[in-house]
Short mmCIF file of C-alpha atoms in Angstrom, two decimals:
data_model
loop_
_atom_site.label_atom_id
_atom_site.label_comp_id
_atom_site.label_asym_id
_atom_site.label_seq_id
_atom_site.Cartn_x
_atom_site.Cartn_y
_atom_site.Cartn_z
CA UNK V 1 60.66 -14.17 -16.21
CA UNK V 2 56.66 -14.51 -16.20
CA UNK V 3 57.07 -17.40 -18.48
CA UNK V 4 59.56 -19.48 -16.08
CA UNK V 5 56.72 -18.66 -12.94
CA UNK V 6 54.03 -19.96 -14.68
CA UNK V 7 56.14 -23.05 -16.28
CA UNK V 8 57.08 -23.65 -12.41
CA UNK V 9 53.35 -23.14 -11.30
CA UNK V 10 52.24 -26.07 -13.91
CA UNK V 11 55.37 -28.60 -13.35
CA UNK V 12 54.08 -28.71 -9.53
CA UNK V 13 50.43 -28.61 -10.09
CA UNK V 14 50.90 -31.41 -12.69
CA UNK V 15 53.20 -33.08 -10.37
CA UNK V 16 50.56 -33.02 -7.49
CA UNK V 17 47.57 -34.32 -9.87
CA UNK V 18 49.94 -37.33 -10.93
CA UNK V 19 51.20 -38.40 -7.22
CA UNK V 20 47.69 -37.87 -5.67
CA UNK V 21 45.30 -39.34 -8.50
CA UNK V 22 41.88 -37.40 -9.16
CA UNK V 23 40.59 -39.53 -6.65
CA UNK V 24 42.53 -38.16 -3.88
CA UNK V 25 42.01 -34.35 -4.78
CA UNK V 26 38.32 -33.84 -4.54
CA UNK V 27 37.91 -33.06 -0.59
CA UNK V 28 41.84 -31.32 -0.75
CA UNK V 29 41.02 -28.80 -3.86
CA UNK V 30 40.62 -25.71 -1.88
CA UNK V 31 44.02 -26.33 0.53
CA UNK V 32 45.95 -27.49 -2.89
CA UNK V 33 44.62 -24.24 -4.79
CA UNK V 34 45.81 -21.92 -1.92
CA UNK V 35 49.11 -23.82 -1.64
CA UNK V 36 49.59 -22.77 -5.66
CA UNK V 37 48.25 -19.29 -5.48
CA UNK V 38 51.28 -18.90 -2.58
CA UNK V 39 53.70 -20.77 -4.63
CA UNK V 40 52.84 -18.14 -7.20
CA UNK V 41 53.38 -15.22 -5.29
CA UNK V 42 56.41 -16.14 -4.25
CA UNK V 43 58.43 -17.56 -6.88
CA UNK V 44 57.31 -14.00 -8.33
CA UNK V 45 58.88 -12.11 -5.46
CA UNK V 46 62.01 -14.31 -5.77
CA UNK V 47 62.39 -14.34 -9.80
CA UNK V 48 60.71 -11.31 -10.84
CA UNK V 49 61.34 -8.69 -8.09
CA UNK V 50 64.28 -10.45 -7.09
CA UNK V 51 63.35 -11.04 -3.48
CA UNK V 52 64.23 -7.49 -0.87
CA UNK V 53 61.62 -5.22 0.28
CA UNK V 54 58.77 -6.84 -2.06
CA UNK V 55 59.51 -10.22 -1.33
CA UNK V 56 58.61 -9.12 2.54
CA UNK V 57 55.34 -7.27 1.27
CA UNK V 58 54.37 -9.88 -0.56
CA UNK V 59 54.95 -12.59 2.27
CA UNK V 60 52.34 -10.36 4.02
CA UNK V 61 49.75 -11.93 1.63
CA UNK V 62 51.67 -15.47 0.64
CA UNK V 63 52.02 -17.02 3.97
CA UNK V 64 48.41 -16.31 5.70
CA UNK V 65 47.44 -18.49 2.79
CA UNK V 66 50.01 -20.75 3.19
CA UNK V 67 49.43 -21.24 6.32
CA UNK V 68 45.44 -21.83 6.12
CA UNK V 69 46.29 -24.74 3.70
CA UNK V 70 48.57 -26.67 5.98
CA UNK V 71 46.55 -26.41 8.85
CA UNK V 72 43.52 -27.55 6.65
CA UNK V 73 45.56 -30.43 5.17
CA UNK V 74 46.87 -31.19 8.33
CA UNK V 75 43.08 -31.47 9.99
CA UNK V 76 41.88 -33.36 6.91
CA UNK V 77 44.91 -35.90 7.11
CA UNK V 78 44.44 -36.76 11.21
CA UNK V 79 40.69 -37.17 10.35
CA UNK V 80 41.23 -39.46 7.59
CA UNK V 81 43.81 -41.26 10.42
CA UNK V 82 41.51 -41.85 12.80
CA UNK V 83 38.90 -42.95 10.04
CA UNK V 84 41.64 -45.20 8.83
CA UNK V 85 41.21 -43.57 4.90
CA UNK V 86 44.02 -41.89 4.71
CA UNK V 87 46.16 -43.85 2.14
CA UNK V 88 49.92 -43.89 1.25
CA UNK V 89 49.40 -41.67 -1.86
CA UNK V 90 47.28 -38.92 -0.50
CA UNK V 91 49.71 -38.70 2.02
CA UNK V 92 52.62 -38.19 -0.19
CA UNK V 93 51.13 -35.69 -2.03
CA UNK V 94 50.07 -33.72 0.84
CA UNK V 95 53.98 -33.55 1.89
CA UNK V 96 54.99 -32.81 -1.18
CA UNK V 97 52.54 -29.81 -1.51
CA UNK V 98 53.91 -28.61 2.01
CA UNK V 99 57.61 -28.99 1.42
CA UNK V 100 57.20 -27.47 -2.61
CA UNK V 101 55.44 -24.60 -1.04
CA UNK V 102 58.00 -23.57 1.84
CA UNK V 103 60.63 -24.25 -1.05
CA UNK V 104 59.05 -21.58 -2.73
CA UNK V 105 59.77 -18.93 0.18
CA UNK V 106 63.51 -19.41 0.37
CA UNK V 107 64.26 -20.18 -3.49
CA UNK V 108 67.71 -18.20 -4.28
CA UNK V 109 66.61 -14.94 -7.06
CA UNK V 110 68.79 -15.49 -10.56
CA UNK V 111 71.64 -13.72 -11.01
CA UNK V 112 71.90 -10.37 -12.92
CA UNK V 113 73.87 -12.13 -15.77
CA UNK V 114 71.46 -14.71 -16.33
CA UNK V 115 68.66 -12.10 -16.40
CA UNK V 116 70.54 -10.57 -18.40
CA UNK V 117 71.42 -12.96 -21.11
CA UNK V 118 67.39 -14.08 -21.03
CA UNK V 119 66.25 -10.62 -22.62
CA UNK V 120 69.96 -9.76 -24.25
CA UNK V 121 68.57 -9.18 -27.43
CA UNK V 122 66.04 -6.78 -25.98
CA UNK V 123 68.69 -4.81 -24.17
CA UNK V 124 70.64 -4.96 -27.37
CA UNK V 125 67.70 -3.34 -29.86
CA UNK V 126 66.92 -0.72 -27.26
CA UNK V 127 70.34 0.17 -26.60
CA UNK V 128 71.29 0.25 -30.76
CA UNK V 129 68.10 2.32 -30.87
CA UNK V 130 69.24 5.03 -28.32
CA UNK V 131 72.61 5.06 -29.26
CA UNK V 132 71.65 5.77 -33.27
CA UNK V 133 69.24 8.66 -31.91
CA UNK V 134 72.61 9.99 -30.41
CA UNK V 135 74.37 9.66 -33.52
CA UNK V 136 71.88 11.06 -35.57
CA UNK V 137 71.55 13.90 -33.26
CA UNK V 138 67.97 13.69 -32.56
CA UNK V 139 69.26 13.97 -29.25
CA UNK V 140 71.72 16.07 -27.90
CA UNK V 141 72.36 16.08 -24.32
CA UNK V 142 72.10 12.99 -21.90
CA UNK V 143 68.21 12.24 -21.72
CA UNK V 144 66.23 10.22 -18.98
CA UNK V 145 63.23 8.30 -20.61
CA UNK V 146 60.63 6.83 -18.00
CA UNK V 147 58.71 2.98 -19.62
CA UNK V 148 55.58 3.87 -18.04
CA UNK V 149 54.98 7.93 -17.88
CA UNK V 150 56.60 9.26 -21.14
CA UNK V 151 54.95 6.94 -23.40
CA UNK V 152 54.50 10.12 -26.24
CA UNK V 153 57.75 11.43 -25.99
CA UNK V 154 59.24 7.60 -26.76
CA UNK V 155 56.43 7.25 -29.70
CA UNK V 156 58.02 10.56 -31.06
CA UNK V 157 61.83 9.31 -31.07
CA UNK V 158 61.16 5.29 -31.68
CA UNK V 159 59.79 2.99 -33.36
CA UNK V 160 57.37 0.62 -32.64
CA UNK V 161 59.56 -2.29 -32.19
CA UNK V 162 62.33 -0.74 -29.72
CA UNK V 163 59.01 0.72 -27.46
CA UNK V 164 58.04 -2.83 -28.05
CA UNK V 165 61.30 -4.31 -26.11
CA UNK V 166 60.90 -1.62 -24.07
CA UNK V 167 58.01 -2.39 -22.31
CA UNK V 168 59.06 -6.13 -22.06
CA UNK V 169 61.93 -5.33 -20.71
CA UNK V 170 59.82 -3.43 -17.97
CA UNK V 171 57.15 -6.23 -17.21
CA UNK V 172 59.41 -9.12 -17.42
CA UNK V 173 62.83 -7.34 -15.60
CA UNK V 174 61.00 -4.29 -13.87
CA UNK V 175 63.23 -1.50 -15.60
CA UNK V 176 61.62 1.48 -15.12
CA UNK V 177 63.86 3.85 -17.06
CA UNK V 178 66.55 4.23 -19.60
CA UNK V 179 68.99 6.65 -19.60
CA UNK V 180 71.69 7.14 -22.41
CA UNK V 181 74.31 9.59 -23.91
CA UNK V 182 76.59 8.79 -27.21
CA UNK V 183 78.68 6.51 -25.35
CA UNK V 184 75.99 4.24 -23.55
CA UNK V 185 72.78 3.55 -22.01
CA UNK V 186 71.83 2.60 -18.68
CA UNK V 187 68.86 0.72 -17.91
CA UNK V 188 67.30 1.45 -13.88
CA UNK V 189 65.59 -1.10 -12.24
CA UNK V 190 62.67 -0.05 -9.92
CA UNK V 191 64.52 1.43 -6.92
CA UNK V 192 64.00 -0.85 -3.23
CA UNK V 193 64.21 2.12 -0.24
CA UNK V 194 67.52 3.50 -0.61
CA UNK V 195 68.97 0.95 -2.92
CA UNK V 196 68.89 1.03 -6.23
CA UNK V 197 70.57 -0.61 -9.42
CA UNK V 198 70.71 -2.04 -13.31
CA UNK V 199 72.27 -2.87 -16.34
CA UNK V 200 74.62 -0.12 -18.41
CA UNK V 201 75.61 -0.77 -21.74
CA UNK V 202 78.84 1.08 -23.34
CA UNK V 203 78.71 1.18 -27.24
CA UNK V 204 82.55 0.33 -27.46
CA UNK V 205 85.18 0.10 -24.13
CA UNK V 206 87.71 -0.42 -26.25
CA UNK V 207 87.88 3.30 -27.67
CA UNK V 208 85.78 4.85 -25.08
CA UNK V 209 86.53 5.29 -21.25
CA UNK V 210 83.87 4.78 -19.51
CA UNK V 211 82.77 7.56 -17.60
CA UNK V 212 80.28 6.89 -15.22
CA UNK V 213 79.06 10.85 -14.94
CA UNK V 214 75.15 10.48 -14.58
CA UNK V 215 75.58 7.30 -11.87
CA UNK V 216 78.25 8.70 -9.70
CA UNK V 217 75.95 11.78 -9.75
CA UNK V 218 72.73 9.84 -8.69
CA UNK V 219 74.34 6.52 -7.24
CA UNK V 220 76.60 7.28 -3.78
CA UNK V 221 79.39 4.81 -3.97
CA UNK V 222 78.63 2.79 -7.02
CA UNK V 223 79.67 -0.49 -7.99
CA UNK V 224 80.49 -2.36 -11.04
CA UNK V 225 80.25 -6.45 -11.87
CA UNK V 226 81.55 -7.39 -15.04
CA UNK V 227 78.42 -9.38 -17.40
CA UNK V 228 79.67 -9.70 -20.54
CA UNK V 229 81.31 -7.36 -23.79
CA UNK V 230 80.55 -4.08 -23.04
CA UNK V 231 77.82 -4.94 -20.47
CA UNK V 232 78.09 -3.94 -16.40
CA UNK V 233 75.50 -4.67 -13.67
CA UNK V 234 75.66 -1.58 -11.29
CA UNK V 235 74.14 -0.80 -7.88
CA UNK V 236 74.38 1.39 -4.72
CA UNK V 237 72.75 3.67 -3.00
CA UNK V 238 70.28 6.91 -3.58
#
């Protein structure tokens, strides 16, 4: 998801440098450059922490700069008004910097299943990986790994690769841990106040029922939405 932030981030700065012309950027670099950095922040509050609680706590830092750069565009533009410089182009790319970066604030986050199908074959090594652990029974009883704190205990069971996919899955989706048993494996995104939810994946629905013992015991009220084969987004509440 970092990739499509920074691909935005360089489609509008190369968008800006082509409608205003080096020419026009000099005495605007600072406003322009603020105008990106909030841009930045929140696309990545949208995409990557899928708007909610962060998207509010990051807004705390976003629009201050935001706001500096329009009223420092707006200034410059009035001066260059009165001086009779200000010409059609710098204009236009002063209103498109303005409009792009309020865009940026109410941009809808993707939906689970196209998270989802972005890193599917991440989700799918990881959750082969646990599941053959299961069936090899290295593992016995339903175990809770967390990305981040139980780095030795995950060098111990897997390989390189799956911890690999692991910790892209955590950067680039924010799970923070993966929970399994013989039958499936959930994957928990990082929990917002009393919300929480992610991705479970059941080895085969077509012979197993899918007993949802470890969320209805952590989750109050759960609920389902269908992604693909043998692949639910759930959420609810702690």
């Amino acid at each position: 998801m970092i990739l499509i932030v920074i691909l935005s981030i360089f489609i509008i700065a190369s968008i800006n440098i082509i409608i205003l012309g080096k020419e026009n950027i000099r005495d605007i670099v600072i406003p322009l450059t603020l105008f990106i950095v909030s841009d930045f922040l929140f696309l990545c509050g949208n995409i990557i922490c899928r708007g909610g609680v962060m998207l509010l706590f990051i807004g705390l830092f976003a629009i201050p700069l935001m706001l500096i750069a329009f009223i420092w565009i707006c200034v410059h533009m009035i001066k260059l008004y009165y001086k009779k410089d200000l010409n059609k182009r710098k204009m236009i790319g002063c209103i498109f910097s303005i409009f792009i970066s309020i865009g940026t604030i109410f941009i809808p986050s993707p939906s689970e299943s196209f998270r989802f199908k972005l890193y599917e074959k991440d989700y799918s090594v990881v959750a082969k990986a646990i599941l053959k652990v299961y069936d090899e029974k290295k593992l016995s009883s339903e175990s809770v790994f967390y990305i981040q704190s139980d780095k030795n205990e995950l060098e111990k069971i897997f390989s390189k690769e799956v911890i690999k996919k692991m910790k892209k899955l955590n950067r680039n989706l924010d799970v923070v841990k993966i929970s399994g048993n013989r039958n499936l494996v959930y994957f928990f995104f990082g929990a917002e106040l009393q919300s929480i939810d992610g991705i479970v994946i059941f080895k085969d629905l077509k012979h197993v029922k899918p007993k949802l013992d470890f969320i209805n015991r952590s989750i109050q009220a759960p609920r389902l939405e269908y992604i693909t084969n043998n692949v639910y987004h759930f959420n609810g509440e702690l």
